[in-house]
Structure formats: C-alpha cells, structure tokens
Amino acid sequence: MRTVPFAVCVLCIWLPAAGAPPADGARGGRLVYAQRAEPKTLNPVTAIDAPSREVIRRMTGDLITVNRRTQRPEPNLAESWTVSKDGRHYLLQLRQGLRFSDGHPCDADDVVFTFQVYLDEATHSPQRDLLMTGGKPMQVRKLASHSVAFDLAEPYSAPGRLFDSLAILPRHLLEAEYRKGRISAAWPLQSAPERIAGLGPFRLKRYLPGESIVLERNPFYWKTDGKGVHLPYLDEIDFLFAGSEENQMLRFLAGESDVLNRVSAKNFKALQTEQTRAASRLEDLGPGLDYDFLVFNMSASSGRPWFRMREFRQAVSLSIDREAIARLVYDGRAVPLWTHVTPGNKLWVNTALPRPARSVAAARGKLAAAGFSWDREGALHDPAGQRVAFSIVTSASNQERTQMATQLQDDLKQLGMNVQIAPLEFRAMVDRVMNKRQFDAAVMGLGGGDGDPNSEMNLWLSSGATHLWDPNQKTPATPWEAEVDGLMRRQLTAMDYETRRKLYDRLQQLEAENLPFICLASPNVLVAAKSTLGNFDPVNVDHYTLWNVEKLYWLPAHSGGSR
Amino acid sequence: MLKSYIARRLLNSMLLLVAISMLSFLFLEIAPGRFLDEMRLDPRVSPDTIYAMRQQRGMNDPLPVRYGRWAGGALRGDFGLSLAYGVPVLNLALPRMRNTLLLTITALVLAWVICLPCGVWTAARPRSLAARLSGPFTSLLLSVPELLAAGILLLLALRTGYFPAGGMFSPGGRPAGTIRAVADASRHMLIPVLILTLAVVPLLLRHVRAALESASGAPFVQAARGLGIPERRLWLRHILRVAANPLISLMGLSVAGLISSSLLVDVLLGWPGLGPLFLDAVAVRDTPVVISVLMLSALFLVAGNLAADLLLYACDPRIRTE
Amino acid sequence: MRARLRLWVAGSVVAAIHVLIVFAGFFAPYDPTEQHREIPLATPFTINAKGDGRAEWFTTGWRYRVLGVVTCSRHLFGASAGGQVFVLGTDPYGRDQLSRVLCGGQISVLAGSIAAFLALLLGLVFGTVAGFYGGWTDEILMRLAELFLALPWLYLLLAARAALPDSLTPGQTFLLVASIIGATGWARPARLIRGLVLSAREREYVHAARGFGASHWYLLTRHIVPETWGVLLTQAGILIPQFIMAEVLLAFFGLGVGEPVPSWGSTLSYLRQPWLAVTAWWMLAPLLVMLPLFLGYHALASTLQQRAAAGSG
C-alpha cells in the first residue's frame, strides 16, 4: 500500500443526536408505508422519481452518510476517511466483512466499479453532475482490498456530502449488464429478488404491480445495536402505492398504514380531530427547507420592464400579507419568509436580516418614488404610462400554491395592479417557466433534501440553467448578480464553515435587498406515525420519517405489526 | 355475405384504431411539457444531462420516427418501451388491466342483473308504485356526482371501519391460499364496484325500460294479448325477444366502456388498475404508456361494437338483407 | 294530465333556480371575491356583530351588474355597518359561501349551457349530413363519432387545457373550457340525430318532395331538421347537467375557470379531502342548488321524451 503523501486532517466528527439516543428495540413485525405514487424502477443509477428513491434508499448503502438529525457526515460503509489539506484528495477505509444482501462479500472493487458506472457518460446517471468538480469527473483508485482513493480536480467545500445517498453497486450482479451497455435497463420493478442485492437494511421480497413492494430484512446488514443485536429490528416493510395524498391519509386513518411521511396542514388538522381513533403520534417539526416564492420573469424579452426595477419588486414584497399566507394557506403551520433560507436550515440561515412588515402605504411610496402613478379608478401605471397588468402562473394540482396566488392577487389589487391567475398543469407550468420562458410571474416552491449552499450553485450563478428569473446569462446583468456569482464560486472551494457562512450571509443580504424572487412562506414539516412505533425520530429534511428505518421497532403494546 | 361484412367491419376498426393512435400521439405532442421536464427545477442536474437522458430514450428523434417506433412495438405486441419505467408497456398494462376488468366486469354483470328484472317489472306494470318511482329515482342517481358518491362511501368506510380504505389487498400483499385471497380482494372490491354500478344503473335502467316499452306496444303483442296469451308468457317469450335488438346494442356499448369507465374510480380509491398508471403517465408525459392505454380502451370499444353487431346479425334476419 | 303537472313542477323549479342565478348579484350579500381573512371557514349563520351590526333586509352593498348591462348595488339582505352575516358560512379565504354559490352558478350553468349548445349544434350538423347523404360521408362521420366516444374525454380535456395560453382572463378561459367540453361531446347526439334523419329520409312525403325536384337545402330545413327538435330538447335536458358536472370534474383537477372567479366546481373541489366534507360540510353547499336543478332538467327531459313518443306512436 502506498503511503499517502500529504498531511491529513481527520474530519470524522461524532456528534450526539439532538433527540434522545436510540433505544434498543425488539425484533419482529412489519411496517406499512403508503407512498404517494408507484416507484418506477429499483435501479439506483437511473432512478429519478421520489417514490423509487424512497424504496431504493432502504435497500442500498452509501460510503458516507449525512446524519439527518445532526446534519453532519457520518461513517457508513466507509468506517473512516481522511481529506488532504488542499481538499482535493480523499482516502476512504471500508469496513471489514461487508456483505451484500445476497451474501456476496463487498470490497474496494465494488466501490471502484460503482463510481465507474456513475461517472460513465454513457450511463446517463442524473447523479453524475454531483461527482464533477471544476467540470471534471473525480478519479477513483483502489489502494488495497478495503481502501479507495478519490482525487478531485478542484477542492470541494462539503467533503462527505459527495458520497451521501450514492448507492454502492454489486459488481458480481451488474458488471455483465454494464459491459453490454445495458446498465440503465437493469433492475426494473419486475426483477427476480435474487437478481438484486444492496448494502441497505432491507432487500426485495415481492412486487405486486400497481399495489405494493414488500421488502424483507437483509440478514447480512452490517449494523448492530448497543447489545450487539443485528439490525434492522423490523422483519418487513410494505410500500403501498396510494396514488395521492388523500389516499395516503385514508390508509393511515383506517389504520392500514403506520407512517405518514409528510402531510399538508389541512390534512394535519383533520388528523388531529381523528387522532383518538388511530392512536397515532402527530409531530409538527417546524419549518423544513422548502420555500414558496413569487418569481418575476426578468429576462429582457419579457416585455414587462418593471420586473427589472428593484423598487417595483420591493413594493410588491411590502404589500404581501405573509402572515395571512401562513395562517390561511397553511393553517398557521408555516413561517413567513423574506429570503429563501428557512429558519429550519439552522446551519446557514442569516438571522440578522430585517423583516419589513406589510405596509401598503410604504409600498405605494416606493412605487410613486420610482415614477409610477395611479389613474382615477386607482389603476397603477408605469413611468411610461403603461397599465401594470400581468399574470401569475402556478401549478393547478397544488391547492396551497393556487390559494397563495389568489391571496397575492388580492394584495396586489391594493396597489392598483391587475393580476390574472393561470393555474396550469404542473409540467405545462415548468415548460413555460423553464423552457419557453413565456410567463410574467410564477408562484412556485423549491427546497428539498439538502440545505448546503453547494446544491444551489445553478440557482444562484447568473450563467446557471436554474437561475429562474433570468437564466443562462453570458455576463451578469446586474452588479449584485456579479457579486453573487463571486460569492457562490468562493464558497464552493472554501474549506472551513466560518468562511463559507460569511459568504452565504452576504448572499442572503443581497437577496433581501434585490428580491430576485419574493419569498412567501416555508411550510412546517408535519408527520405522523402509530404511537407504538419505537425510535420514531422524524427530522425536518428529506427523508423525514424513514431515515433511521433500521432502528425502528414495535413497542410491546403494538398488536398490528405482525398482521 | 357474412364474411365480407365481417371483413369490412374489421377493416373499418383497424383504420379507427390507427387514427386514434395518430391523433393521440399528435395531441400529446402539442401538450406542453415533456418527460423529465420536472428535473429542470433541480439545480443539481445540468441541462446537458437531461438532454442525454432524453437522447437515450430516443425522445429527440422527429415525431414520425417516434410514432414508427411505437407502432412497431404495437405490431410486435409489446407496445414499445415506457419512458419512465424502461420496460415494455405490455408488462405494465397487462396485470393492471386484469385488475381493472375485475372491477368493471363485476359491476357490469351486477348492473345488468339489477336492471333487466327491474326493467321488465316496471315496464310490465307501468302503473305500479315501483314504476312511478323509478323515474325520479334514476334521475336522482344521475344527479349525484360520482365524486360525491365516492367521497361519502370512503368516509363511511373510515367511520365504521368495516371496509378497507382503498387498494386491492390488505397490507402484507396477497394472502396465501386462493380462498383467503378472493375473500380479501372482494372485501376491497365492495366500494368501487358499488360506485361503478351506481353510475351505470340509472342510464341502463332507462334504456332497458324504453326498449321493453316500445316492444310491448308492437301490434303483434296487442294481438297476442287479444288471443289471451298469459301476460307472464307474453313478456318472457315474446316481448323480451323483440326487445333483444336494442338490448344487444346496449350490451355492446357497456362492453366498450369496460376499460375507460373505471379510470376515475381506480384513481379515487387507489385500486391497482389502469387508472393510476394512466393518470401518472399523462402527468409525466410518458407517451408510449398513454397511447397504449388509449389503444386498449379503443380496442374494447371496437370489439364491443363489433360483437354486438355480429350478434344482431345472427339474431335478426332483417339485417342480413341490407 | 299527470305528465302536464310534472312538466309544470319541473319547469318552475328550473325557472326559479335560473332566476336566482341570473339575479345572483341581488341575492348575494357580498362580492364573491371579497376575502374576509379574519374569519376563514366560518360556520353557516355566522353573524359577526362588531358594534351594533345586525342583519337587515334590502341593504346597499357591493356593485354588480344585472345581465351584464345594468349596474346596481341594492341587495336582498346584508349586515348593517360594522357587522357581517354569512348565511352559508365562509370558505378558507373567508369569502361568503352563499354569494359564491349563487354567483358560481352563473359560471357553471352558463358553461353547461354553452357547451350543450355547441355539442347539439355540431351533433345536428354532423348527424344530419351523415344521415341524409349516407355512403362515404356517413361512414367517415360515424367513425369519427366513434373515435370521440372512444377517447377518454376527461384526459383530453386535461391535455387541451394545458395547451391554452396563460395570459387569458378568467372569462376567456371560461369560454374556452366550455367550448372544449362542448366540442368533445357532439358524438352521442350526432348518432341519435343520424338515426332520426335516416328514418325521416324514407318518409313518403320526403320522397314526394324529392320527386318534385326540391333542393337538398329545402328538404333538410323543411322536412328533416324539424323532426329532430324533440330529440334536441331532450338531449339538452340531459347534456346541460352532464356538462355542468364536467366543469366540476375539471375544477376537481384544478383546471376549471380559475380563482378568484367563483364556480360550483372550484367550491366542490374541496371534496378531494373526504374528511373535509364532515368538518367543513358547508363547502358542499353548491349541491343545494345543483341537485334540484339537475332533477328538474332530467324530469323535463323525460317528460318531453314521453310526449315525443306519444306524439309519434
């Protein structure tokens, strides 16, 4: 084995969990989990939909996991790792005695094979972009049977996060498919269970088309509890395909499913009134990472010059009754937002920013100062005399966003703006906003699993494709966008948290001043489970409830687990 | 004569199917948004990757090429590859179609079992209370939205706890043993079948009654009555036989709706039929799946009409001379 | 005699509801889009008495237009200054439910009627042409009708709605939605009318007129189309409720006329969550108007049908 020719700093930090430490449970029982939609595949390389990933995550293992409770990287299949001082070289040590769920041993060859597959352009894996630094793929070398080296073209500021959720693949089952160029067609839902193997706590038992996927305990899973009992505690997980949030609710209320992963505030309220019947535990975990916002089309081609006027956006922001959105749309289970980083993102939120209260008078003052005027009927006209009228597109299937848009319409009427709402089918809306750029304004939501600024590179870079208000700019259109570009690039390669945090604080300050999108609210993460589910420790980031599935168990009082 | 008639009908049906597939393909092409568009919102995935993923699925080819590929699959019998699942559509559709047919055929048989005797009864005794109530009753049923019926029944299931709140089997998958599996499935079928039957009964009852009433008014029936043939025998032997013509056409129409009638109920109640698959495919723009399900539904329509016409041909000598 | 009575009862119920809907502005105490955000989901018969507010008859309130012409601000009832009265409660935005049901009726019934008119018009044209000319024309048109019957129209509506531009006012969207519903629904009436035309074509007097050299246009307008009026009226009685339901279904998928314009569909779409039907049962209020209206239409249709049958028999 070659010695590693650089100074190493150990980044493996163990932090105590914020909640109670997990209790030692009892083995046995079945957990029923109703999914919103049917998964499309069991292939971790090509899966793109949330239901597929929900299932695949329970069947596979990654090298380093970000603990969803502490938000810190934790050893998983790699028992330790080191990072070079320049942040470009990683050395990972695999655990001894790892076995796939079919009993086949796992070593460095599997890891090298896995990264070869993900990084191969011909595989078309959506995860490939995450493994690129400075536009180049990372290099992966086997050093010994249980140690692997990774070389990056540029330093990456969030070591460990690179490896999270990247499922290690069994070379013995998939290499032949890969050589034939058929890796992306491997492991469809109908696969025979013995053809699929992973390093997660569960493995495939049975698939009923349109109905359910049943996973059973992986007898070769490496993790043990405090007493040395092999995890997971549960014998089986049933993933039922409910089809809609309403059906998920129904299954839970009827006692057929045991966990509700995320429910809307209105449904949560209904759960509270029915709680006694289902003997369930409801938890409001506070705001998650999602943010709802109003975004204007600031491209030069939009034909609405006011969208590019900062005073206009500030006036709009001042006129919005965010409290009413939190109260009416989310039944009080949301926080009003002024920038896109939610209070739920404790590591990164800038709490020093002002939160101007709603004031129609102040908003009108801003508009008047910028040369806008009102006619006798109270309608707003821009400095050129054009009537201020525009439409807001939103996703028709999302009741909350439609309601938000309706309230915005009412708020903006106070300023004399004539706003139409166009609820569109979700993909039609995405097409308008992202591809065709034929829209005035949109009410949308973003967020999700990762609170780290690195996941937002393409959102903030003025050249980014998801720079919603004016994407793919050749050169930054405004000075503040140029500054944001610099801030994001610098934080991507800065290696310590404090530096990155300062850069990101400045970004949020620029965001609050210039309002490229006008943030509205962040809904609380609301979950529920049967009260007899032990070690149930939901968190406010994806995956909310099943992230510690291997430790879940049924308390003795439970009678339904072994139905 | 019969052969050329069948040949002509078959040719017509084939043309109809081709037209439907082309039209739906065109329609989906016009509808904004394409498969994988939702990934455009994820800042972690670059547009190049999305382009490559589309390239791999052949989505960047021109429309005629894609249609040709699907049509080739349809001729081969596997209906092409699904964009989202990456497997032949037939593998997806077959098990789900079985579940859908289980619902709709049960509901259809039930509806006919209810409507035929009720129709005869009310048509034979037009002045009875039942006959007078049947009109308002059917229009009440017609006025209640299917959605409302589904909502109320689901709520009932929830409150009483007697019926499962969706799905086809209880959690844990199909129970071992045929009898227990059938029992479990039929418990789950109760509510969806009830909704589907209630949706069919009012219209069917009206049509059956109208057919029987017009048959009972025929001159030969008056004559037979005059000859003193007992009313019971008159209805069962003669009137029903005369009314068979419109009834057979009705039956054909019911068969035609076997696939499409339950799509909404499938979705509302989480039944593992074609409904959720289809709606999901429409939502994510999985064109081959959408077209194939439409084709299956059209196939049933064509087959139902054809079967009805052939039956008519066999039953009614007058048609043969046309 | 009984049939006549039934016709009268059904007719007057339908007429009464239509009056209620046409003059909705007068009967509705509030602007249906006005949001009383401080009291969302108020229960029915909430009288919010701030100060000395109480319910009063014949008040002056929001301005509305009658039949799109006369502007007026007189209302049947309302609350005196400072008070609020919500007879059917409020929705999640705090909008008056009674006003929404009544004004929503304007949209829903108009949508249903326009769609039915369009479907019947197309059905009449296609059915007559197919039946009268026969041959290839007939073959093509009837296959086309089968095609329209075969396609699951709900999903076509979803796709078509998505293809519309977004900068439409709710009024334009509404017209488009109504015409899409109508344009997809012509197949069934067309088949019925074709059948009628086929038999009418063979009547002796039609043959006679043809023999005298009557033009096709003359034959169609004088002898054949008049035969179809009964069926058209009956079909209207069936189709209008059916198309009102289609609007409800579209709204159920969030693709109806669009907020903040009220419609029965957008109110009933709360049925998506069945348990809301219990905790906020007044969201089902449109059914109070819909059910009698539909029953009335159906009764009218069946009575007309019986009359037609009696007339021809």
Short mmCIF file of N, CA and C in Angstrom, two decimals, chain C residues 53-108:
data_model
loop_
_atom_site.label_atom_id
_atom_site.label_comp_id
_atom_site.label_asym_id
_atom_site.label_seq_id
_atom_site.Cartn_x
_atom_site.Cartn_y
_atom_site.Cartn_z
N GLY C 53 -73.72 45.96 14.57
CA GLY C 53 -74.03 45.32 13.29
C GLY C 53 -75.08 44.24 13.47
N ARG C 54 -76.05 44.17 12.56
CA ARG C 54 -77.02 43.09 12.55
C ARG C 54 -77.55 42.92 11.13
N ALA C 55 -78.22 41.79 10.91
CA ALA C 55 -78.73 41.51 9.57
C ALA C 55 -79.91 42.41 9.25
N GLU C 56 -79.98 42.87 8.02
CA GLU C 56 -81.07 43.76 7.61
C GLU C 56 -81.54 43.37 6.23
N TRP C 57 -82.78 43.70 5.91
CA TRP C 57 -83.30 43.47 4.56
C TRP C 57 -82.98 44.67 3.67
N PHE C 58 -82.86 44.41 2.41
CA PHE C 58 -82.69 45.45 1.38
C PHE C 58 -81.61 46.47 1.73
N THR C 59 -80.39 46.00 1.72
CA THR C 59 -79.28 46.88 2.05
C THR C 59 -78.58 47.33 0.77
N THR C 60 -77.68 48.26 0.92
CA THR C 60 -76.85 48.67 -0.20
C THR C 60 -75.46 48.10 0.04
N GLY C 61 -74.88 47.49 -0.97
CA GLY C 61 -73.59 46.84 -0.77
C GLY C 61 -72.73 46.91 -2.02
N TRP C 62 -72.04 45.83 -2.32
CA TRP C 62 -71.13 45.82 -3.46
C TRP C 62 -71.89 46.04 -4.77
N ARG C 63 -71.21 46.60 -5.73
CA ARG C 63 -71.85 46.91 -7.01
C ARG C 63 -71.76 45.70 -7.93
N TYR C 64 -72.86 45.37 -8.58
CA TYR C 64 -72.88 44.24 -9.51
C TYR C 64 -73.64 44.66 -10.75
N ARG C 65 -73.56 43.82 -11.75
CA ARG C 65 -74.26 44.12 -13.00
C ARG C 65 -75.31 43.06 -13.26
N VAL C 66 -76.48 43.49 -13.65
CA VAL C 66 -77.55 42.56 -13.98
C VAL C 66 -77.52 42.31 -15.47
N LEU C 67 -77.42 41.04 -15.86
CA LEU C 67 -77.38 40.63 -17.27
C LEU C 67 -76.28 41.37 -18.04
N GLY C 68 -75.27 41.79 -17.32
CA GLY C 68 -74.15 42.44 -17.97
C GLY C 68 -74.42 43.86 -18.41
N VAL C 69 -75.58 44.41 -18.07
CA VAL C 69 -75.90 45.76 -18.54
C VAL C 69 -76.07 46.74 -17.37
N VAL C 70 -77.12 46.53 -16.60
CA VAL C 70 -77.48 47.50 -15.57
C VAL C 70 -76.56 47.33 -14.35
N THR C 71 -75.99 48.43 -13.87
CA THR C 71 -75.19 48.37 -12.66
C THR C 71 -76.07 48.71 -11.47
N CYS C 72 -75.89 47.97 -10.40
CA CYS C 72 -76.80 48.11 -9.28
C CYS C 72 -76.05 47.79 -8.00
N SER C 73 -76.52 48.29 -6.86
CA SER C 73 -75.85 47.94 -5.62
C SER C 73 -76.87 47.63 -4.52
N ARG C 74 -78.08 47.34 -4.91
CA ARG C 74 -79.14 47.02 -3.95
C ARG C 74 -79.15 45.50 -3.73
N HIS C 75 -79.27 45.06 -2.47
CA HIS C 75 -79.26 43.63 -2.20
C HIS C 75 -80.45 43.23 -1.35
N LEU C 76 -80.83 41.95 -1.48
CA LEU C 76 -81.98 41.45 -0.74
C LEU C 76 -81.75 41.62 0.76
N PHE C 77 -80.55 41.22 1.20
CA PHE C 77 -80.26 41.39 2.62
C PHE C 77 -78.76 41.57 2.79
N GLY C 78 -78.37 41.94 3.97
CA GLY C 78 -76.95 42.14 4.28
C GLY C 78 -76.86 42.55 5.73
N ALA C 79 -75.66 42.96 6.13
CA ALA C 79 -75.49 43.38 7.51
C ALA C 79 -75.34 44.90 7.54
N SER C 80 -75.82 45.50 8.62
CA SER C 80 -75.65 46.94 8.75
C SER C 80 -74.19 47.24 9.04
N ALA C 81 -73.85 48.50 9.01
CA ALA C 81 -72.45 48.91 9.09
C ALA C 81 -71.74 48.24 10.27
N GLY C 82 -70.55 47.73 10.01
CA GLY C 82 -69.74 47.13 11.08
C GLY C 82 -70.03 45.66 11.30
N GLY C 83 -71.14 45.15 10.81
CA GLY C 83 -71.46 43.74 11.05
C GLY C 83 -71.25 42.92 9.79
N GLN C 84 -71.24 41.62 9.97
CA GLN C 84 -71.13 40.73 8.81
C GLN C 84 -72.10 39.58 9.01
N VAL C 85 -72.69 39.13 7.92
CA VAL C 85 -73.58 37.99 8.03
C VAL C 85 -73.23 36.98 6.94
N PHE C 86 -73.00 35.74 7.38
CA PHE C 86 -72.64 34.69 6.43
C PHE C 86 -73.64 33.55 6.59
N VAL C 87 -74.65 33.55 5.73
CA VAL C 87 -75.72 32.56 5.88
C VAL C 87 -75.21 31.15 5.66
N LEU C 88 -74.33 30.97 4.66
CA LEU C 88 -73.79 29.63 4.40
C LEU C 88 -72.32 29.54 4.83
N GLY C 89 -71.90 30.40 5.74
CA GLY C 89 -70.52 30.34 6.21
C GLY C 89 -69.55 30.94 5.21
N THR C 90 -68.25 30.73 5.46
CA THR C 90 -67.23 31.24 4.55
C THR C 90 -66.28 30.11 4.15
N ASP C 91 -65.55 30.34 3.07
CA ASP C 91 -64.59 29.34 2.60
C ASP C 91 -63.21 29.63 3.22
N PRO C 92 -62.18 28.84 2.86
CA PRO C 92 -60.88 29.03 3.52
C PRO C 92 -60.25 30.41 3.33
N TYR C 93 -60.74 31.19 2.37
CA TYR C 93 -60.24 32.54 2.21
C TYR C 93 -61.08 33.54 3.01
N GLY C 94 -62.15 33.06 3.61
CA GLY C 94 -63.07 33.98 4.28
C GLY C 94 -64.02 34.65 3.30
N ARG C 95 -64.33 34.00 2.19
CA ARG C 95 -65.28 34.57 1.23
C ARG C 95 -66.67 34.00 1.52
N ASP C 96 -67.70 34.84 1.34
CA ASP C 96 -69.05 34.44 1.68
C ASP C 96 -69.52 33.29 0.79
N GLN C 97 -69.87 32.18 1.41
CA GLN C 97 -70.20 30.97 0.67
C GLN C 97 -71.50 31.12 -0.13
N LEU C 98 -72.50 31.79 0.47
CA LEU C 98 -73.77 31.97 -0.24
C LEU C 98 -73.53 32.75 -1.54
N SER C 99 -72.77 33.82 -1.43
CA SER C 99 -72.51 34.62 -2.62
C SER C 99 -71.76 33.81 -3.66
N ARG C 100 -70.86 32.97 -3.20
CA ARG C 100 -70.09 32.16 -4.15
C ARG C 100 -70.95 31.11 -4.82
N VAL C 101 -71.85 30.52 -4.06
CA VAL C 101 -72.74 29.50 -4.66
C VAL C 101 -73.61 30.16 -5.72
N LEU C 102 -74.18 31.32 -5.39
CA LEU C 102 -75.10 31.96 -6.34
C LEU C 102 -74.35 32.47 -7.56
N CYS C 103 -73.27 33.22 -7.34
CA CYS C 103 -72.53 33.77 -8.47
C CYS C 103 -71.79 32.66 -9.21
N GLY C 104 -71.36 31.64 -8.49
CA GLY C 104 -70.72 30.50 -9.13
C GLY C 104 -71.69 29.81 -10.08
N GLY C 105 -72.97 29.83 -9.71
CA GLY C 105 -73.99 29.24 -10.57
C GLY C 105 -74.01 29.88 -11.95
N GLN C 106 -73.79 31.21 -11.97
CA GLN C 106 -73.77 31.89 -13.27
C GLN C 106 -72.74 31.26 -14.18
N ILE C 107 -71.55 31.07 -13.64
CA ILE C 107 -70.47 30.50 -14.44
C ILE C 107 -70.80 29.06 -14.83
N SER C 108 -71.17 28.25 -13.84
CA SER C 108 -71.33 26.82 -14.09
C SER C 108 -72.48 26.56 -15.06
#
